[in-house]
Amino acid sequence: MQGGDAARGKLLLAQYQCGACHRIEGVAAARGQIGPPLDGFGQRSYIAGSVPNAPGTLVRWLIDPAALKPGTAMPAMGVSADDARHMAAYLYATP
């Protein structure tokens, strides 16, 4: 993911408590079962089942999920554009 630092993204996924809802490989205590597991994210065709999976789209999703899929259960967590790029870099780097 261009412009993102996967190592920083891993820390940010923990900081934003994404693991409260999602299981995220390699992120301590990320064992949530409310949302889908986030392993193999780069191999997925869609985000949230209907939004085409592309790096720029994932960044926008992390910033404001409801803008891309109104009514989604995923809350806006106040993620900045820079943080979203780092988080996306980690998600695309995990197998």
CSV table of N, CA and C in Angstrom, one decimal:
chain,number,residue,atom,x,y,z
A,1,MET,N,0.9,-1.2,0.0
A,1,MET,CA,0.0,0.0,0.0
A,1,MET,C,0.9,1.2,0.0
A,2,GLN,N,0.8,2.0,-1.1
A,2,GLN,CA,1.7,3.2,-1.2
A,2,GLN,C,1.3,4.2,-0.2
A,3,GLY,N,2.4,4.8,0.5
A,3,GLY,CA,2.2,5.8,1.5
A,3,GLY,C,1.8,5.4,2.8
A,4,GLY,N,1.8,4.0,3.0
A,4,GLY,CA,1.4,3.5,4.3
A,4,GLY,C,2.6,2.7,4.9
A,5,ASP,N,2.7,2.7,6.2
A,5,ASP,CA,3.7,2.0,7.0
A,5,ASP,C,2.9,0.8,7.8
A,6,ALA,N,3.1,-0.4,7.3
A,6,ALA,CA,2.4,-1.5,7.9
A,6,ALA,C,2.7,-1.7,9.4
A,7,ALA,N,3.9,-1.5,9.8
A,7,ALA,CA,4.2,-1.6,11.3
A,7,ALA,C,3.5,-0.6,12.1
A,8,ARG,N,3.4,0.6,11.6
A,8,ARG,CA,2.6,1.7,12.3
A,8,ARG,C,1.1,1.3,12.2
A,9,GLY,N,0.7,0.8,11.1
A,9,GLY,CA,-0.7,0.4,11.0
A,9,GLY,C,-1.1,-0.6,12.0
A,10,LYS,N,-0.3,-1.6,12.3
A,10,LYS,CA,-0.5,-2.6,13.3
A,10,LYS,C,-0.8,-2.0,14.6
A,11,LEU,N,0.1,-1.0,15.0
A,11,LEU,CA,-0.1,-0.3,16.3
A,11,LEU,C,-1.4,0.5,16.3
A,12,LEU,N,-1.7,1.1,15.2
A,12,LEU,CA,-3.0,1.9,15.1
A,12,LEU,C,-4.2,1.1,15.2
A,13,LEU,N,-4.2,-0.1,14.6
A,13,LEU,CA,-5.4,-1.0,14.7
A,13,LEU,C,-5.6,-1.4,16.2
A,14,ALA,N,-4.6,-1.5,17.0
A,14,ALA,CA,-4.7,-1.7,18.4
A,14,ALA,C,-5.2,-0.4,19.1
A,15,GLN,N,-4.6,0.7,18.7
A,15,GLN,CA,-5.0,2.0,19.3
A,15,GLN,C,-6.5,2.3,19.1
A,16,TYR,N,-6.9,2.1,17.9
A,16,TYR,CA,-8.4,2.4,17.6
A,16,TYR,C,-9.3,1.3,18.1
A,17,GLN,N,-8.7,0.3,18.7
A,17,GLN,CA,-9.5,-0.9,19.3
A,17,GLN,C,-10.3,-1.6,18.3
A,18,CYS,N,-9.8,-1.8,17.1
A,18,CYS,CA,-10.5,-2.5,16.0
A,18,CYS,C,-10.7,-4.0,16.4
A,19,GLY,N,-9.8,-4.5,17.3
A,19,GLY,CA,-10.0,-5.9,17.7
A,19,GLY,C,-11.1,-6.1,18.7
A,20,ALA,N,-11.8,-5.1,19.1
A,20,ALA,CA,-13.0,-5.3,19.9
A,20,ALA,C,-14.1,-5.9,19.1
A,21,CYS,N,-14.1,-5.7,17.8
A,21,CYS,CA,-15.1,-6.2,16.9
A,21,CYS,C,-14.5,-7.3,15.9
A,22,HIS,N,-13.3,-7.1,15.6
A,22,HIS,CA,-12.7,-8.0,14.6
A,22,HIS,C,-11.5,-8.8,15.1
A,23,ARG,N,-11.3,-10.0,14.5
A,23,ARG,CA,-10.1,-10.8,14.8
A,23,ARG,C,-9.1,-10.3,13.7
A,24,ILE,N,-7.9,-9.9,14.2
A,24,ILE,CA,-6.9,-9.4,13.3
A,24,ILE,C,-5.6,-10.1,13.6
A,25,GLU,N,-5.1,-10.8,12.6
A,25,GLU,CA,-3.9,-11.6,12.7
A,25,GLU,C,-2.8,-10.7,13.1
A,26,GLY,N,-2.0,-11.1,14.2
A,26,GLY,CA,-0.8,-10.3,14.5
A,26,GLY,C,-1.1,-9.2,15.5
A,27,VAL,N,-2.3,-8.8,15.7
A,27,VAL,CA,-2.6,-7.7,16.6
A,27,VAL,C,-3.1,-8.2,18.0
A,28,ALA,N,-2.3,-7.9,19.0
A,28,ALA,CA,-2.6,-8.4,20.3
A,28,ALA,C,-4.0,-8.1,20.8
A,29,ALA,N,-4.7,-9.1,21.3
A,29,ALA,CA,-6.0,-9.0,21.9
A,29,ALA,C,-7.1,-8.6,20.8
A,30,ALA,N,-6.8,-8.8,19.6
A,30,ALA,CA,-7.8,-8.5,18.5
A,30,ALA,C,-8.5,-9.8,18.2
A,31,ARG,N,-9.5,-10.1,19.1
A,31,ARG,CA,-10.2,-11.4,19.0
A,31,ARG,C,-11.7,-11.2,18.9
A,32,GLY,N,-12.1,-10.0,18.4
A,32,GLY,CA,-13.5,-9.7,18.3
A,32,GLY,C,-14.3,-10.7,17.4
A,33,GLN,N,-15.5,-10.8,17.6
A,33,GLN,CA,-16.3,-11.7,16.8
A,33,GLN,C,-17.6,-11.1,16.3
A,34,ILE,N,-17.7,-9.8,16.5
A,34,ILE,CA,-18.9,-9.0,16.0
A,34,ILE,C,-18.8,-8.8,14.5
A,35,GLY,N,-17.6,-8.3,14.1
A,35,GLY,CA,-17.4,-8.0,12.7
A,35,GLY,C,-16.6,-9.2,12.1
A,36,PRO,N,-16.4,-9.2,10.8
A,36,PRO,CA,-15.6,-10.3,10.2
A,36,PRO,C,-14.2,-10.3,10.6
A,37,PRO,N,-13.5,-11.4,10.5
A,37,PRO,CA,-12.0,-11.4,10.7
A,37,PRO,C,-11.4,-10.7,9.5
A,38,LEU,N,-10.2,-10.1,9.8
A,38,LEU,CA,-9.6,-9.2,8.8
A,38,LEU,C,-8.4,-9.9,8.2
A,39,ASP,N,-8.1,-11.1,8.4
A,39,ASP,CA,-7.0,-11.8,7.8
A,39,ASP,C,-7.3,-12.0,6.3
A,40,GLY,N,-6.2,-12.0,5.5
A,40,GLY,CA,-6.4,-12.2,4.0
A,40,GLY,C,-7.1,-11.1,3.3
A,41,PHE,N,-7.0,-9.9,3.9
A,41,PHE,CA,-7.8,-8.8,3.4
A,41,PHE,C,-7.5,-8.4,1.9
A,42,GLY,N,-6.3,-8.5,1.6
A,42,GLY,CA,-5.9,-8.2,0.2
A,42,GLY,C,-6.4,-9.1,-0.8
A,43,GLN,N,-6.8,-10.3,-0.4
A,43,GLN,CA,-7.4,-11.3,-1.4
A,43,GLN,C,-8.9,-11.1,-1.6
A,44,ARG,N,-9.5,-10.3,-0.8
A,44,ARG,CA,-10.9,-10.1,-0.9
A,44,ARG,C,-11.4,-9.2,-2.0
A,45,SER,N,-12.5,-9.5,-2.6
A,45,SER,CA,-13.0,-8.7,-3.7
A,45,SER,C,-13.8,-7.5,-3.2
A,46,TYR,N,-14.4,-7.7,-2.0
A,46,TYR,CA,-15.2,-6.6,-1.5
A,46,TYR,C,-14.9,-6.3,0.0
A,47,ILE,N,-15.2,-5.0,0.4
A,47,ILE,CA,-15.2,-4.6,1.8
A,47,ILE,C,-16.6,-4.6,2.2
A,48,ALA,N,-16.9,-5.2,3.4
A,48,ALA,CA,-18.3,-5.3,3.9
A,48,ALA,C,-19.3,-5.9,3.0
A,49,GLY,N,-18.8,-6.8,2.1
A,49,GLY,CA,-19.7,-7.6,1.3
A,49,GLY,C,-20.1,-6.9,0.0
A,50,SER,N,-19.9,-5.6,-0.1
A,50,SER,CA,-20.5,-4.9,-1.3
A,50,SER,C,-19.6,-3.8,-1.9
A,51,VAL,N,-18.7,-3.3,-1.2
A,51,VAL,CA,-17.8,-2.2,-1.6
A,51,VAL,C,-16.6,-2.7,-2.2
A,52,PRO,N,-16.3,-2.5,-3.5
A,52,PRO,CA,-15.1,-3.0,-4.2
A,52,PRO,C,-13.8,-2.7,-3.4
A,53,ASN,N,-13.0,-3.8,-3.2
A,53,ASN,CA,-11.8,-3.7,-2.4
A,53,ASN,C,-10.7,-3.1,-3.2
A,54,ALA,N,-10.2,-1.9,-2.9
A,54,ALA,CA,-9.1,-1.3,-3.5
A,54,ALA,C,-8.5,-0.4,-2.4
A,55,PRO,N,-7.1,-0.2,-2.5
A,55,PRO,CA,-6.5,0.6,-1.4
A,55,PRO,C,-7.1,1.9,-1.1
A,56,GLY,N,-7.4,2.8,-2.1
A,56,GLY,CA,-8.0,4.1,-1.8
A,56,GLY,C,-9.4,3.9,-1.2
A,57,THR,N,-10.1,2.9,-1.6
A,57,THR,CA,-11.5,2.7,-1.1
A,57,THR,C,-11.4,2.3,0.4
A,58,LEU,N,-10.4,1.4,0.7
A,58,LEU,CA,-10.2,1.0,2.1
A,58,LEU,C,-9.9,2.1,3.0
A,59,VAL,N,-9.0,3.0,2.5
A,59,VAL,CA,-8.7,4.2,3.3
A,59,VAL,C,-10.0,5.0,3.5
A,60,ARG,N,-10.8,5.2,2.5
A,60,ARG,CA,-12.0,6.0,2.7
A,60,ARG,C,-13.0,5.3,3.7
A,61,TRP,N,-13.0,3.9,3.6
A,61,TRP,CA,-13.9,3.1,4.4
A,61,TRP,C,-13.4,3.3,5.9
A,62,LEU,N,-12.1,3.3,6.2
A,62,LEU,CA,-11.7,3.4,7.5
A,62,LEU,C,-12.0,4.8,8.1
A,63,ILE,N,-12.0,5.8,7.3
A,63,ILE,CA,-12.3,7.1,7.7
A,63,ILE,C,-13.8,7.3,8.0
A,64,ASP,N,-14.6,6.9,7.0
A,64,ASP,CA,-16.1,7.1,7.1
A,64,ASP,C,-16.8,6.0,6.5
A,65,PRO,N,-17.0,4.8,7.2
A,65,PRO,CA,-17.7,3.7,6.6
A,65,PRO,C,-19.1,4.0,6.0
A,66,ALA,N,-19.9,4.8,6.7
A,66,ALA,CA,-21.2,5.0,6.3
A,66,ALA,C,-21.3,5.8,5.0
A,67,ALA,N,-20.3,6.5,4.7
A,67,ALA,CA,-20.3,7.3,3.4
A,67,ALA,C,-20.2,6.3,2.2
A,68,LEU,N,-19.6,5.1,2.4
A,68,LEU,CA,-19.6,4.1,1.4
A,68,LEU,C,-20.7,3.1,1.4
A,69,LYS,N,-21.2,2.8,2.6
A,69,LYS,CA,-22.2,1.8,2.8
A,69,LYS,C,-23.2,2.4,3.9
A,70,PRO,N,-24.1,3.2,3.5
A,70,PRO,CA,-25.1,3.7,4.5
A,70,PRO,C,-25.7,2.5,5.3
A,71,GLY,N,-25.9,2.7,6.6
A,71,GLY,CA,-26.5,1.7,7.4
A,71,GLY,C,-25.5,0.7,7.9
A,72,THR,N,-24.3,0.8,7.6
A,72,THR,CA,-23.3,-0.2,8.0
A,72,THR,C,-23.2,-0.2,9.6
A,73,ALA,N,-22.9,-1.4,10.1
A,73,ALA,CA,-22.7,-1.5,11.6
A,73,ALA,C,-21.3,-0.9,12.0
A,74,MET,N,-20.4,-0.8,11.0
A,74,MET,CA,-19.1,-0.3,11.3
A,74,MET,C,-19.1,1.2,11.7
A,75,PRO,N,-18.7,1.6,12.9
A,75,PRO,CA,-18.7,3.0,13.3
A,75,PRO,C,-17.6,3.8,12.8
A,76,ALA,N,-17.8,5.0,12.6
A,76,ALA,CA,-16.6,6.0,12.3
A,76,ALA,C,-15.9,6.1,13.6
A,77,MET,N,-14.6,5.9,13.6
A,77,MET,CA,-13.8,5.9,14.8
A,77,MET,C,-12.9,7.2,14.9
A,78,GLY,N,-13.1,8.1,14.0
A,78,GLY,CA,-12.3,9.3,14.0
A,78,GLY,C,-10.9,9.1,13.5
A,79,VAL,N,-10.7,8.2,12.5
A,79,VAL,CA,-9.5,7.8,11.9
A,79,VAL,C,-9.1,8.9,10.9
A,80,SER,N,-7.8,9.4,11.1
A,80,SER,CA,-7.3,10.4,10.1
A,80,SER,C,-6.9,9.7,8.8
A,81,ALA,N,-6.8,10.5,7.7
A,81,ALA,CA,-6.4,9.9,6.5
A,81,ALA,C,-5.0,9.3,6.6
A,82,ASP,N,-4.0,9.9,7.3
A,82,ASP,CA,-2.7,9.3,7.4
A,82,ASP,C,-2.8,8.0,8.2
A,83,ASP,N,-3.6,7.9,9.3
A,83,ASP,CA,-3.7,6.7,10.1
A,83,ASP,C,-4.4,5.6,9.2
A,84,ALA,N,-5.4,6.0,8.4
A,84,ALA,CA,-6.1,5.0,7.6
A,84,ALA,C,-5.1,4.4,6.6
A,85,ARG,N,-4.2,5.2,6.0
A,85,ARG,CA,-3.3,4.6,5.0
A,85,ARG,C,-2.4,3.6,5.7
A,86,HIS,N,-1.9,3.9,6.9
A,86,HIS,CA,-1.1,3.0,7.7
A,86,HIS,C,-1.8,1.7,8.0
A,87,MET,N,-3.1,1.8,8.5
A,87,MET,CA,-3.9,0.7,8.8
A,87,MET,C,-4.2,-0.2,7.6
A,88,ALA,N,-4.5,0.5,6.5
A,88,ALA,CA,-4.7,-0.3,5.2
A,88,ALA,C,-3.4,-1.0,4.8
A,89,ALA,N,-2.3,-0.4,5.0
A,89,ALA,CA,-1.0,-1.1,4.6
A,89,ALA,C,-0.8,-2.4,5.4
A,90,TYR,N,-1.2,-2.3,6.7
A,90,TYR,CA,-1.1,-3.5,7.5
A,90,TYR,C,-2.1,-4.6,7.0
A,91,LEU,N,-3.3,-4.2,6.8
A,91,LEU,CA,-4.3,-5.1,6.4
A,91,LEU,C,-4.0,-5.8,5.1
A,92,TYR,N,-3.4,-5.0,4.1
A,92,TYR,CA,-3.1,-5.6,2.8
A,92,TYR,C,-1.8,-6.5,3.0
A,93,ALA,N,-1.0,-6.3,4.0
A,93,ALA,CA,0.2,-7.0,4.1
A,93,ALA,C,0.0,-8.4,4.8
A,94,THR,N,-1.1,-8.5,5.5
A,94,THR,CA,-1.3,-9.8,6.3
A,94,THR,C,-1.9,-10.9,5.4
A,95,PRO,N,-1.4,-12.1,5.5
A,95,PRO,CA,-1.8,-13.2,4.7
A,95,PRO,C,-3.2,-13.7,5.0
